[in-house]
XYZ file of C-alpha atoms in Angstrom:
756
model
C -65.728 -24.372 -32.895
C -65.606 -27.098 -30.373
C -67.850 -28.985 -31.699
C -65.906 -29.043 -34.466
C -62.289 -29.757 -33.483
C -63.934 -33.382 -31.049
C -66.072 -34.387 -34.503
C -62.612 -33.914 -36.533
C -61.354 -35.902 -33.621
C -63.989 -38.604 -34.307
C -63.444 -38.229 -38.398
C -59.285 -38.581 -37.838
C -59.152 -42.075 -35.946
C -61.881 -43.623 -37.364
C -62.010 -42.392 -41.582
C -64.668 -44.880 -42.288
C -67.584 -44.684 -40.146
C -70.829 -44.983 -41.724
C -68.932 -45.698 -44.846
C -71.965 -44.556 -46.882
C -69.983 -44.333 -50.430
C -68.551 -47.995 -50.360
C -71.462 -49.150 -53.478
C -71.138 -46.000 -55.800
C -68.880 -46.271 -58.324
C -65.416 -44.668 -58.716
C -66.261 -41.888 -61.784
C -70.113 -40.803 -59.104
C -67.290 -40.759 -56.514
C -64.795 -38.336 -57.194
C -67.988 -36.043 -59.640
C -69.849 -36.646 -55.515
C -66.593 -34.757 -54.430
C -66.209 -32.208 -56.753
C -70.059 -31.292 -56.765
C -70.085 -30.928 -53.351
C -67.368 -28.609 -52.281
C -68.274 -26.864 -54.931
C -71.980 -26.006 -53.674
C -70.443 -26.232 -49.872
C -71.756 -23.228 -48.040
C -70.493 -20.386 -45.712
C -70.141 -22.441 -42.247
C -69.181 -26.047 -44.522
C -66.087 -22.388 -46.369
C -65.654 -20.352 -43.326
C -63.722 -21.746 -41.210
C -60.815 -23.074 -44.039
C -60.334 -19.008 -44.382
C -59.676 -18.880 -40.967
C -58.211 -22.324 -39.418
C -55.270 -20.834 -42.374
C -55.455 -17.209 -41.950
C -54.626 -17.279 -37.491
C -51.964 -19.185 -39.396
C -50.761 -17.188 -41.044
C -51.208 -14.102 -38.910
C -48.764 -15.948 -36.662
C -46.133 -15.884 -39.646
C -46.714 -12.227 -40.310
C -46.596 -11.393 -36.783
C -43.282 -13.869 -36.375
C -41.628 -11.725 -38.645
C -42.197 -8.506 -38.543
C -42.475 -7.832 -34.408
C -38.795 -8.042 -34.764
C -38.700 -4.803 -35.680
C -39.892 -3.354 -32.599
C -37.915 -5.407 -30.662
C -34.212 -4.816 -32.004
C -34.543 -0.836 -30.405
C -35.560 -2.569 -27.236
C -32.552 -5.426 -27.468
C -29.114 -2.232 -28.050
C -30.188 -0.652 -24.481
C -30.960 -4.233 -22.625
C -27.797 -5.987 -23.643
C -25.783 -3.768 -25.421
C -25.719 -0.204 -23.551
C -21.680 -0.355 -24.215
C -22.366 -0.147 -27.374
C -24.363 3.846 -26.889
C -27.577 1.547 -26.664
C -28.401 0.323 -30.513
C -27.544 -3.461 -31.999
C -24.116 -4.096 -33.958
C -25.332 -3.766 -36.994
C -24.128 -7.791 -38.079
C -26.824 -9.004 -35.332
C -29.459 -7.075 -36.063
C -28.281 -7.769 -39.899
C -28.174 -11.896 -39.246
C -31.853 -11.788 -37.153
C -33.184 -10.406 -40.604
C -31.294 -13.020 -43.041
C -31.509 -16.097 -40.553
C -35.658 -15.650 -40.169
C -36.269 -15.690 -44.321
C -33.133 -18.036 -44.220
C -35.241 -20.441 -42.612
C -38.448 -20.120 -44.326
C -36.765 -21.172 -47.466
C -36.124 -24.799 -46.087
C -39.649 -24.511 -44.492
C -41.052 -23.917 -48.347
C -39.106 -26.067 -50.222
C -39.365 -28.940 -47.923
C -42.980 -28.782 -46.088
C -43.813 -28.269 -49.550
C -42.783 -31.322 -50.747
C -43.533 -33.357 -47.963
C -47.323 -32.248 -49.035
C -47.284 -33.356 -52.214
C -45.326 -36.404 -50.821
C -47.223 -37.462 -47.716
C -50.792 -35.933 -48.007
C -51.959 -32.167 -46.011
C -52.870 -33.050 -42.904
C -49.958 -35.097 -41.916
C -47.476 -31.599 -42.581
C -50.840 -29.434 -41.483
C -50.124 -27.779 -37.924
C -46.613 -29.175 -38.526
C -45.014 -26.680 -39.072
C -47.462 -25.055 -35.827
C -46.010 -26.541 -33.948
C -42.594 -25.626 -34.705
C -43.493 -21.679 -34.644
C -44.442 -22.221 -31.170
C -41.129 -24.101 -29.847
C -39.743 -21.833 -31.445
C -40.886 -18.973 -30.499
C -40.487 -20.019 -26.870
C -37.301 -19.985 -27.611
C -36.714 -16.472 -28.296
C -38.959 -15.100 -25.490
C -36.740 -17.257 -23.339
C -33.470 -16.575 -24.757
C -30.811 -14.752 -22.066
C -27.741 -14.029 -22.035
C -27.649 -16.003 -18.493
C -25.594 -15.576 -15.140
C -22.722 -12.975 -15.662
C -23.116 -13.711 -19.641
C -22.506 -17.237 -19.659
C -24.120 -17.719 -22.489
C -25.535 -15.588 -26.095
C -28.990 -13.631 -26.006
C -27.746 -13.694 -28.781
C -27.044 -16.717 -30.167
C -29.995 -18.116 -29.038
C -32.103 -15.295 -31.302
C -30.821 -16.971 -34.021
C -30.626 -20.245 -33.500
C -34.811 -20.161 -32.850
C -35.423 -17.129 -35.864
C -33.922 -20.236 -37.869
C -36.441 -22.475 -36.430
C -39.161 -20.377 -36.784
C -38.670 -19.591 -40.245
C -38.989 -23.542 -40.418
C -41.887 -23.079 -39.247
C -42.987 -19.399 -41.709
C -42.355 -20.696 -44.534
C -43.908 -23.950 -44.307
C -46.867 -22.015 -43.284
C -47.449 -20.653 -47.004
C -47.640 -23.776 -49.220
C -49.830 -26.044 -46.950
C -52.048 -22.461 -45.747
C -52.639 -21.727 -49.807
C -52.817 -24.740 -51.198
C -55.258 -26.895 -48.056
C -57.633 -23.008 -48.261
C -57.528 -23.867 -52.488
C -58.369 -27.136 -52.537
C -61.674 -26.917 -50.020
C -62.541 -24.076 -51.792
C -66.054 -23.806 -54.204
C -64.170 -21.988 -57.896
C -66.934 -18.991 -57.439
C -64.792 -17.147 -54.441
C -61.726 -19.724 -54.653
C -60.363 -16.169 -55.398
C -61.175 -13.940 -52.062
C -60.671 -17.295 -49.193
C -57.070 -16.649 -50.674
C -57.053 -13.477 -50.958
C -59.287 -13.524 -47.163
C -55.966 -15.249 -45.713
C -53.527 -13.692 -47.065
C -54.965 -10.137 -45.929
C -54.001 -11.812 -42.522
C -50.258 -10.984 -43.120
C -50.937 -6.602 -42.622
C -53.456 -7.858 -40.267
C -50.590 -9.454 -38.046
C -48.003 -6.631 -38.229
C -50.286 -4.001 -37.235
C -50.803 -6.882 -34.382
C -47.385 -7.182 -33.275
C -47.698 -2.337 -33.873
C -50.337 -2.416 -31.600
C -49.492 -5.249 -28.962
C -46.073 -2.757 -28.062
C -48.294 0.156 -27.981
C -49.983 -1.917 -25.585
C -47.400 -3.222 -23.889
C -45.159 -0.006 -23.664
C -48.408 2.162 -22.244
C -49.158 -0.285 -19.446
C -45.438 0.229 -18.803
C -45.298 3.733 -19.468
C -44.196 4.820 -15.293
C -41.873 2.116 -15.039
C -39.498 3.850 -17.682
C -38.384 6.910 -17.357
C -39.189 10.308 -18.791
C -36.048 12.137 -20.052
C -34.461 7.784 -19.654
C -32.400 7.755 -23.091
C -30.489 5.199 -25.001
C -26.692 5.483 -23.193
C -28.961 6.263 -20.014
C -31.407 3.561 -19.144
C -30.923 2.673 -15.744
C -31.348 -1.325 -14.416
C -35.017 -0.508 -13.447
C -35.599 0.951 -16.924
C -33.799 -1.874 -18.937
C -35.389 -4.992 -16.929
C -38.946 -2.842 -18.095
C -38.130 -3.009 -21.855
C -36.347 -6.255 -20.783
C -40.362 -7.148 -19.686
C -41.761 -5.643 -22.981
C -39.676 -7.597 -25.549
C -41.260 -10.863 -24.277
C -44.268 -10.344 -24.204
C -44.765 -8.587 -27.203
C -43.206 -11.895 -29.094
C -44.620 -14.226 -26.564
C -48.527 -12.470 -27.812
C -47.663 -14.023 -30.787
C -47.993 -17.635 -29.196
C -51.604 -17.095 -28.319
C -53.415 -17.431 -31.819
C -50.623 -20.149 -32.570
C -52.088 -22.593 -30.329
C -56.012 -21.542 -30.532
C -55.213 -22.960 -34.064
C -53.396 -25.649 -33.088
C -55.845 -28.384 -32.388
C -58.166 -27.464 -36.054
C -55.521 -28.545 -37.615
C -54.264 -31.167 -36.320
C -57.868 -32.581 -36.404
C -58.325 -31.585 -40.077
C -59.066 -33.984 -42.896
C -56.709 -34.888 -46.138
C -57.562 -32.465 -48.900
C -60.590 -34.510 -51.126
C -58.415 -33.110 -54.250
C -55.287 -34.982 -53.043
C -56.537 -37.653 -51.265
C -58.291 -38.614 -54.484
C -55.869 -37.953 -57.581
C -52.243 -38.159 -54.862
C -54.155 -41.259 -53.251
C -56.255 -42.997 -55.689
C -59.568 -43.589 -52.752
C -61.749 -42.085 -54.219
C -64.290 -43.708 -50.919
C -62.249 -42.221 -48.150
C -62.070 -39.148 -49.432
C -66.335 -38.312 -50.755
C -66.611 -39.532 -46.555
C -65.017 -37.513 -45.513
C -65.929 -34.995 -47.104
C -69.726 -36.615 -46.661
C -69.174 -36.150 -42.530
C -67.176 -33.236 -42.553
C -68.564 -30.227 -44.922
C -71.808 -31.867 -44.574
C -73.377 -32.108 -41.516
C -72.846 -28.798 -39.306
C -75.944 -29.776 -37.193
C -77.654 -33.304 -36.503
C -80.879 -32.179 -38.205
C -79.093 -32.655 -41.359
C -79.875 -36.406 -41.715
C -80.881 -36.789 -45.944
C -79.134 -35.839 -49.304
C -80.261 -36.573 -52.502
C -78.770 -35.617 -55.292
C -79.927 -36.301 -58.421
C -81.092 -35.426 -62.233
C -84.359 -33.731 -62.729
C -85.712 -34.443 -66.133
C -89.253 -33.736 -67.216
C -89.927 -36.795 -67.667
C -88.646 -38.824 -64.311
C -89.939 -38.431 -60.837
C -87.779 -37.124 -58.180
C -86.199 -39.503 -56.210
C -84.919 -39.683 -52.989
C -83.275 -42.206 -51.065
C -83.230 -41.704 -47.096
C -80.545 -42.278 -44.238
C -80.105 -46.507 -42.443
C -80.867 -44.226 -39.091
C -83.373 -41.429 -40.598
C -86.441 -43.829 -39.787
C -87.870 -41.422 -43.515
C -90.460 -42.781 -45.008
C -90.595 -43.303 -49.248
C -93.462 -40.806 -50.766
C -96.093 -42.589 -51.093
C -95.817 -43.536 -46.762
C -94.381 -47.202 -47.542
C -91.235 -47.301 -45.713
C -88.726 -47.693 -47.015
C -87.340 -51.202 -47.860
C -83.544 -50.931 -48.678
C -81.778 -50.118 -45.408
C -78.518 -51.356 -46.456
C -78.196 -48.554 -49.194
C -76.400 -45.260 -49.451
C -77.903 -42.075 -48.639
C -76.834 -40.291 -51.518
C -77.801 -41.875 -55.252
C -75.335 -39.704 -57.541
C -77.112 -39.679 -61.577
C -74.897 -39.146 -63.651
C -74.519 -35.915 -65.189
C -76.440 -35.153 -68.368
C -75.028 -33.440 -71.483
C -74.182 -29.803 -71.360
C -73.764 -27.781 -74.136
C -69.980 -26.993 -74.327
C -67.852 -26.921 -76.120
C -65.292 -29.314 -76.593
C -62.701 -26.500 -78.021
C -62.696 -24.934 -75.664
C -62.603 -27.313 -73.151
C -64.894 -25.646 -70.940
C -66.696 -27.660 -67.869
C -69.000 -26.082 -67.038
C -71.678 -25.009 -70.152
C -75.625 -24.853 -69.430
C -76.814 -27.686 -68.729
C -79.440 -28.633 -70.612
C -81.172 -30.488 -67.462
C -80.123 -29.194 -64.631
C -78.504 -30.965 -62.158
C -80.080 -30.208 -59.411
C -78.998 -30.821 -55.343
C -81.527 -30.546 -52.504
C -80.725 -31.597 -49.022
C -84.098 -33.232 -47.086
C -83.882 -33.339 -43.193
C -86.804 -35.226 -41.734
C -88.280 -35.273 -37.231
C -90.735 -36.357 -35.763
C -93.748 -35.256 -33.799
C -94.725 -35.608 -30.280
C -98.309 -37.873 -32.314
C -95.539 -39.495 -34.589
C -96.443 -38.289 -37.808
C -92.890 -37.261 -39.907
C -92.704 -33.817 -40.874
C -89.834 -32.358 -43.615
C -88.298 -28.832 -44.551
C -86.186 -28.967 -47.411
C -82.396 -27.317 -47.013
C -81.387 -26.143 -50.454
C -78.214 -25.710 -51.611
C -77.692 -22.086 -51.604
C -78.172 -21.250 -55.488
C -80.530 -19.921 -57.526
C -84.262 -21.423 -56.807
C -85.735 -23.312 -59.995
C -89.756 -21.867 -59.684
C -90.256 -24.279 -62.377
C -91.069 -26.998 -58.884
C -93.869 -27.017 -56.435
C -92.865 -24.038 -54.138
C -92.852 -27.387 -50.445
C -89.725 -27.967 -52.071
C -87.314 -26.568 -53.014
C -84.933 -27.359 -56.005
C -81.627 -25.911 -57.005
C -79.736 -25.391 -59.630
C -76.477 -26.794 -59.109
C -72.906 -25.645 -61.380
C -72.901 -27.341 -64.817
C -69.993 -30.490 -64.090
C -68.976 -32.481 -66.153
C -70.513 -36.228 -65.734
C -68.646 -38.629 -64.846
C -67.397 -40.179 -67.878
C -66.201 -37.329 -69.164
C -63.795 -36.844 -66.053
C -60.718 -38.553 -66.312
C -58.524 -39.717 -63.070
C -55.515 -37.683 -63.402
C -51.959 -40.033 -63.592
C -50.485 -40.698 -60.971
C -47.131 -38.683 -59.472
C -43.401 -39.680 -60.369
C -40.257 -38.940 -61.701
C -41.913 -39.314 -65.129
C -45.264 -37.438 -66.183
C -43.079 -35.089 -63.176
C -40.925 -34.299 -66.479
C -43.486 -34.987 -69.094
C -46.388 -32.302 -67.473
C -43.338 -30.070 -66.592
C -40.277 -30.353 -69.468
C -42.403 -31.334 -72.484
C -45.543 -29.838 -71.878
C -43.335 -26.772 -71.530
C -45.395 -26.009 -67.842
C -42.483 -25.193 -66.128
C -42.508 -21.596 -67.939
C -44.844 -21.452 -66.008
C -43.646 -22.329 -62.295
C -40.698 -20.071 -63.632
C -43.230 -17.440 -64.640
C -44.773 -17.364 -60.887
C -40.848 -17.493 -59.190
C -39.838 -14.636 -61.068
C -42.646 -12.610 -60.447
C -43.014 -13.301 -56.415
C -39.006 -12.753 -56.085
C -39.521 -9.233 -57.950
C -41.653 -8.245 -55.415
C -40.170 -9.527 -52.682
C -36.974 -7.695 -53.823
C -37.985 -4.502 -52.175
C -41.334 -6.519 -50.146
C -38.395 -7.458 -47.632
C -35.892 -4.922 -47.826
C -37.614 -2.289 -47.232
C -40.201 -3.807 -44.750
C -37.985 -5.043 -42.822
C -36.408 -2.240 -42.326
C -39.534 0.314 -41.737
C -38.493 1.454 -38.638
C -35.174 3.496 -39.465
C -36.650 4.021 -43.268
C -40.129 5.531 -41.899
C -38.354 7.227 -39.575
C -36.126 9.477 -42.301
C -39.139 9.634 -43.894
C -40.638 11.568 -41.145
C -38.705 13.606 -39.917
C -36.699 14.254 -42.593
C -33.629 16.852 -41.691
C -34.864 17.560 -38.396
C -33.933 15.443 -35.654
C -36.274 12.050 -34.616
C -36.582 11.954 -30.839
C -34.557 10.303 -28.054
C -36.568 10.021 -24.789
C -36.662 5.338 -25.042
C -40.406 5.517 -24.304
C -41.488 8.594 -27.845
C -39.578 6.234 -29.781
C -40.662 3.361 -29.386
C -44.800 4.894 -29.573
C -43.369 6.820 -33.158
C -42.123 3.736 -34.448
C -45.200 1.978 -33.784
C -47.768 5.408 -35.016
C -45.424 6.394 -38.352
C -46.083 2.142 -38.899
C -49.535 1.637 -38.410
C -50.215 4.599 -40.546
C -47.903 4.203 -44.060
C -47.278 0.572 -43.457
C -50.399 -0.970 -41.797
C -52.668 1.596 -43.310
C -51.838 1.279 -47.050
C -51.598 -2.376 -46.623
C -54.473 -3.106 -45.226
C -56.929 -0.890 -47.164
C -54.644 -2.437 -51.349
C -55.798 -6.212 -49.476
C -59.256 -5.507 -49.103
C -59.670 -3.771 -52.685
C -58.154 -7.063 -54.227
C -60.736 -8.669 -51.961
C -63.158 -6.989 -53.709
C -61.926 -7.204 -57.450
C -60.146 -10.166 -57.898
C -62.689 -11.510 -59.974
C -63.757 -9.150 -61.782
C -60.365 -7.742 -62.550
C -58.618 -11.138 -63.092
C -54.917 -11.955 -60.660
C -52.982 -11.611 -63.674
C -55.024 -8.387 -64.157
C -54.233 -7.124 -60.511
C -50.609 -8.237 -61.009
C -50.635 -6.374 -63.661
C -51.530 -3.176 -62.431
C -50.387 -3.828 -59.878
C -46.346 -3.591 -61.245
C -46.652 -0.883 -63.392
C -48.339 1.461 -61.294
C -44.655 0.477 -58.245
C -42.186 0.742 -60.885
C -43.511 4.434 -61.593
C -43.551 5.240 -58.395
C -40.777 3.503 -57.606
C -38.985 5.891 -60.158
C -41.017 8.591 -59.048
C -39.460 9.116 -55.416
C -36.540 7.401 -56.255
C -36.190 11.058 -59.388
C -37.729 13.150 -56.433
C -36.705 11.782 -52.927
C -33.173 14.719 -52.966
C -34.892 16.918 -53.784
C -38.175 15.957 -51.884
C -35.836 15.486 -48.226
C -34.382 19.421 -48.657
C -36.894 21.624 -49.085
C -38.588 19.732 -46.184
C -41.119 17.760 -48.196
C -42.202 14.809 -45.918
C -45.936 14.697 -46.302
C -45.031 13.879 -50.239
C -42.846 10.892 -49.207
C -45.136 9.916 -46.632
C -48.236 9.593 -49.779
C -46.816 8.563 -52.329
C -45.000 5.669 -49.712
C -48.637 4.694 -48.586
C -49.295 4.729 -52.527
C -46.885 2.448 -52.684
C -48.131 -0.112 -49.898
C -51.991 0.208 -51.527
C -50.394 -1.508 -55.057
C -47.976 -3.568 -53.253
C -51.251 -4.840 -52.190
C -53.543 -4.343 -54.362
C -50.749 -6.394 -56.977
C -48.255 -8.892 -56.943
C -47.544 -9.620 -53.295
C -51.129 -10.924 -52.796
C -51.233 -12.673 -56.848
C -48.588 -14.527 -56.505
C -49.652 -16.028 -52.968
C -53.253 -16.536 -55.087
C -51.759 -17.852 -58.727
C -49.478 -20.850 -57.318
C -51.712 -21.859 -55.551
C -54.197 -22.421 -58.449
C -52.222 -22.518 -61.921
C -50.397 -26.496 -61.059
C -52.628 -30.383 -60.578
C -53.150 -31.047 -57.668
C -49.993 -33.458 -57.684
C -47.105 -30.510 -57.698
C -49.153 -28.387 -56.034
C -47.918 -27.977 -52.963
C -44.458 -28.470 -54.221
C -44.755 -25.689 -57.019
C -46.547 -22.976 -54.389
C -43.283 -23.668 -52.628
C -40.869 -23.222 -55.183
C -42.383 -20.157 -56.411
C -42.463 -18.367 -52.626
C -38.901 -20.158 -51.577
C -37.718 -17.927 -55.038
C -39.210 -14.698 -53.638
C -37.454 -15.570 -50.366
C -34.062 -15.830 -52.204
C -35.139 -12.058 -52.696
C -35.857 -11.267 -50.210
C -32.211 -12.417 -48.202
C -30.552 -10.487 -51.399
C -32.202 -7.431 -51.053
C -31.688 -7.607 -47.245
C -28.055 -8.266 -47.575
C -28.296 -5.836 -49.951
C -28.993 -2.809 -48.770
C -27.216 -4.074 -45.109
C -23.223 -3.563 -47.494
C -24.205 -1.032 -49.689
C -21.602 1.260 -50.863
C -22.829 3.700 -53.972
C -19.516 5.895 -53.517
C -18.868 9.549 -52.587
C -20.559 8.414 -49.095
C -23.695 6.961 -50.227
C -23.827 3.175 -48.024
C -26.134 2.084 -45.885
C -25.596 4.717 -42.819
C -26.778 7.545 -44.655
C -30.192 5.885 -45.861
C -31.122 8.991 -47.097
C -28.817 8.793 -49.472
C -28.757 4.943 -50.706
C -32.599 4.716 -50.166
C -33.054 7.282 -53.655
C -30.888 5.297 -54.900
C -32.012 2.147 -53.841
C -35.998 2.486 -54.792
C -33.712 3.226 -58.739
C -33.085 -0.005 -59.181
C -36.222 -2.144 -57.098
C -38.112 -0.135 -60.525
C -36.047 -2.416 -62.937
C -37.320 -5.292 -61.338
C -40.922 -3.989 -60.415
C -40.454 -3.490 -65.217
C -38.934 -7.446 -65.432
C -42.124 -8.766 -62.993
C -44.782 -6.815 -65.388
C -43.123 -8.360 -68.738
C -42.727 -12.000 -67.127
C -45.941 -11.414 -65.894
C -47.677 -10.271 -69.634
C -45.438 -13.262 -71.872
C -45.520 -15.737 -69.617
C -48.329 -16.186 -66.673
C -51.254 -17.539 -69.044
C -53.623 -15.408 -69.990
C -57.995 -16.565 -69.963
C -59.421 -16.550 -66.397
C -62.407 -17.561 -66.754
C -64.965 -19.214 -69.121
C -66.439 -18.276 -72.528
C -69.540 -18.585 -70.712
C -67.854 -16.193 -67.576
C -67.511 -19.048 -65.372
C -64.333 -18.858 -62.930
C -62.484 -21.778 -63.674
C -62.661 -24.592 -61.546
C -58.881 -26.618 -60.422
C -59.107 -28.653 -62.505
C -59.148 -27.652 -66.118
C -55.889 -25.166 -64.437
C -54.225 -28.510 -64.062
C -54.242 -29.872 -67.649
C -52.154 -26.512 -68.220
C -50.836 -25.332 -71.110
C -51.879 -26.424 -74.535
C -49.387 -28.908 -76.165
C -48.034 -28.951 -78.444
C -46.644 -26.672 -78.121
C -42.393 -25.085 -78.901
C -40.868 -25.323 -74.834
C -38.942 -28.274 -74.854
C -37.617 -27.587 -78.047
C -36.748 -23.744 -78.189
C -33.708 -23.618 -78.547
C -33.121 -21.997 -75.299
C -34.653 -25.106 -73.427
C -32.490 -27.541 -75.769
C -29.240 -25.751 -74.985
C -30.775 -26.294 -70.478
C -31.581 -30.040 -71.354
C -28.138 -31.196 -73.028
C -26.416 -28.867 -70.270
C -28.171 -30.814 -67.438
C -27.740 -33.895 -68.877
C -23.552 -33.239 -68.962
C -23.537 -32.388 -65.411
C -25.614 -35.675 -64.606
C -23.140 -37.742 -65.736
C -20.170 -36.253 -65.563
C -21.534 -36.142 -61.773
C -22.347 -39.744 -61.708
C -19.311 -40.239 -63.354
C -17.025 -38.875 -60.425
C -19.791 -40.625 -57.774
C -18.124 -44.154 -59.803
C -15.033 -43.701 -59.347
C -15.366 -42.477 -55.667
C -17.034 -45.500 -55.376
C -14.305 -47.846 -57.213
C -12.364 -46.543 -54.454
C -14.326 -47.331 -51.739
C -14.923 -51.035 -53.102
C -17.096 -50.246 -55.178
C -20.709 -52.091 -53.964
C -22.549 -49.356 -56.158
C -21.147 -50.711 -58.912
C -22.002 -54.207 -58.089
C -25.279 -53.079 -56.882
C -26.224 -51.829 -60.397
C -24.792 -54.661 -62.495
C -26.328 -57.314 -60.151
C -30.301 -54.609 -61.338
C -29.218 -54.303 -64.668
C -29.275 -58.745 -64.991
C -32.571 -59.234 -63.248
C -33.688 -56.769 -65.646
C -32.422 -58.741 -68.471
C -33.491 -62.107 -66.783
C -37.523 -60.507 -65.979
C -37.118 -59.322 -69.714
C -36.253 -62.385 -70.839
C -38.700 -64.093 -69.336
C -41.545 -62.449 -70.748
C -40.299 -62.742 -74.293
C -40.679 -66.228 -73.679
C -43.568 -66.423 -71.668
C -45.061 -63.868 -74.628
C -43.910 -66.419 -77.554
C -44.870 -69.539 -76.431
C -49.026 -68.130 -74.859
C -49.378 -67.050 -78.845
C -46.982 -69.710 -80.860
C -48.492 -72.349 -82.682
C -47.264 -74.859 -79.952
C -49.183 -73.119 -77.528
C -50.109 -73.592 -73.883
C -53.747 -74.115 -75.346
C -52.217 -76.956 -77.624
C -50.262 -78.441 -75.092
C -51.498 -82.175 -74.094
C -50.041 -82.571 -70.837
C -47.098 -84.011 -71.866
C -45.752 -80.958 -73.247
C -46.590 -82.632 -76.594
C -48.629 -80.939 -78.848
C -52.804 -82.004 -79.190
C -54.517 -83.094 -82.230
C -57.476 -83.062 -83.501
C -60.378 -83.052 -81.001
C -62.857 -85.992 -81.392
C -65.547 -82.929 -80.819
C -65.264 -81.413 -83.725
C -65.451 -82.425 -87.073
C -63.739 -80.010 -89.796
C -66.951 -80.288 -91.664
C -70.298 -81.934 -90.504
C -73.135 -82.445 -93.044
C -71.648 -79.650 -94.697
C -72.033 -77.042 -91.625
C -68.784 -74.692 -91.143
C -65.585 -75.708 -89.493
C -65.075 -75.806 -85.746
C -69.100 -76.999 -85.825
C -70.008 -79.637 -83.229
C -70.012 -82.843 -84.037
C -73.016 -84.997 -82.164
C -72.315 -87.991 -83.446
C -68.644 -88.478 -82.521
C -67.532 -89.415 -79.191
C -70.330 -91.397 -77.856
């Protein structure tokens, strides 16, 4: 890992070192980039999951560790309130973090599409580390000279920005580097770090508390905790929060030195040479033994060829030295025709003549003899070839001529893709589904200790001793939350490519709807008869279907469904709607009042009613998934769709832009823009009219430019064009070297007798 980091730094400082793609055409570079990503080996793509997953692990740890810390903060700083943090402060700590996440998701999602993924990746982790350290160092100062809750709110808001930024960046980078056959499992593995981070927060709490067990009196309660007890708890909560920095620091180096996404460099940066060069040295050469690669066709009537690198010292197949040392080590031939169905646009048909990749390693023995070993890419072998050379088939991509260059990002293209082509419907679907699932997930999850304690003990009184409160919260969270969440993610990891993202999301929303209705309808009865075990089992099932369902798939699908030029922004928008739902849920549950004495202070009273309300959103999420999300996730030959296929969007034409509701929204938008512009111009007139002058100047300049271009066009196309003018601007006569009719020849032929 460390060696990789230093190689990445060298690549970052000099991206064109030993560039081997200078003489390769633009289309072939793009073809190479796509094929090379598809053929990545385990050692080449696994680091993406690790680097992205560690950041996501840190984010989840930071979000959910506050659940374990808040009871300690109440005992330490609010002894005059019965050792309990004031309700408003408790809610503010949760809401301010989620609000910061919305800003991070939108801001960094937009920035990653404008300035690139690499420039943003790692920056969000720096913010997270700085904010975590700020939280750890928060205090009341000497004699209350500062407010600990003020510092906690400030740093939790900054922490939320870093956490939110990691959502679109990690998902998009993982998606754009992943081979198509592994993309779903890689994204699931990254998301699985969320329940693992939550698990780590509970385990660290347990370890830190057990380590200080002797410093906490056995009979100490929230009201009777003395100075030594409070000092011990103060040390514990700072350790719990501070440990979250460790994995972030480990991942920081690799994020700051990562190369730009090849797809972004090629599609948005319009620099396929840099993308291919970086990808070649970043993925291809994981060991120093590799010295040459051939990307070749192998038709039956043509011999296989390889081209050696400049420094490999490789002889050609016939034993003669390689004559051309300046050539690229890559020979990329256009792909051969495949049996694709033009109607469905399948890019991965069965090739009539398959493309192959063979990696040759060369080494010199002591007697100077050069030997060769072949290291094929991980696909099924073609046994018809010579056993000494392993040429293996890879998925058949479109030929270079058939791979279109995506349009450059622009406001015009943005409107065309999302509005006129109808892909705004997909963005609305991903955003609303994420909104629906985060309402109950964070609404219940951020209040997890209180809710779980109510479910666990029922009508029995929970323990009052501090040590018992902390350890009981830990064990309850481990059993009810972490067990179900990790199980759900594990099932998704196995089934995502077999069942499909959309089907898993439909399944999850359906069962969550059923479970919420069952728990909400039976909670009061089970609570009264002491049926805590049944409620616990149902709650664990909810956690399973959250993660074997929409909680995972809403993270995955926005990273796949949109084109590279807008992918990060769309993921950020979708995630921001999810966090908006979590903020609404937090505020709703914090100050809920159903009447008849049913308010936020009585969890056993408001929980069943709230679950029934949340079930409505599960049903809405289910219907939205069925009606609005794209259905076909595979090609007719059962291969998974590539990002380039998803980037094409919905079939056009469609009725989205002409739907009455869409037309109403468009007219309303234009009206709002027009009114806002008039108000702005009125204000500008009061302040001096600079904007009006600027606009008039631009309008005049545009008019002059149009007139100039029109004159040039008329001048070049008219009968008196510059081709027919002499040096004084007069129209030329017939050329003395051209005779209209010479010896019966056709007009315009040269007459060699004239002009001599």
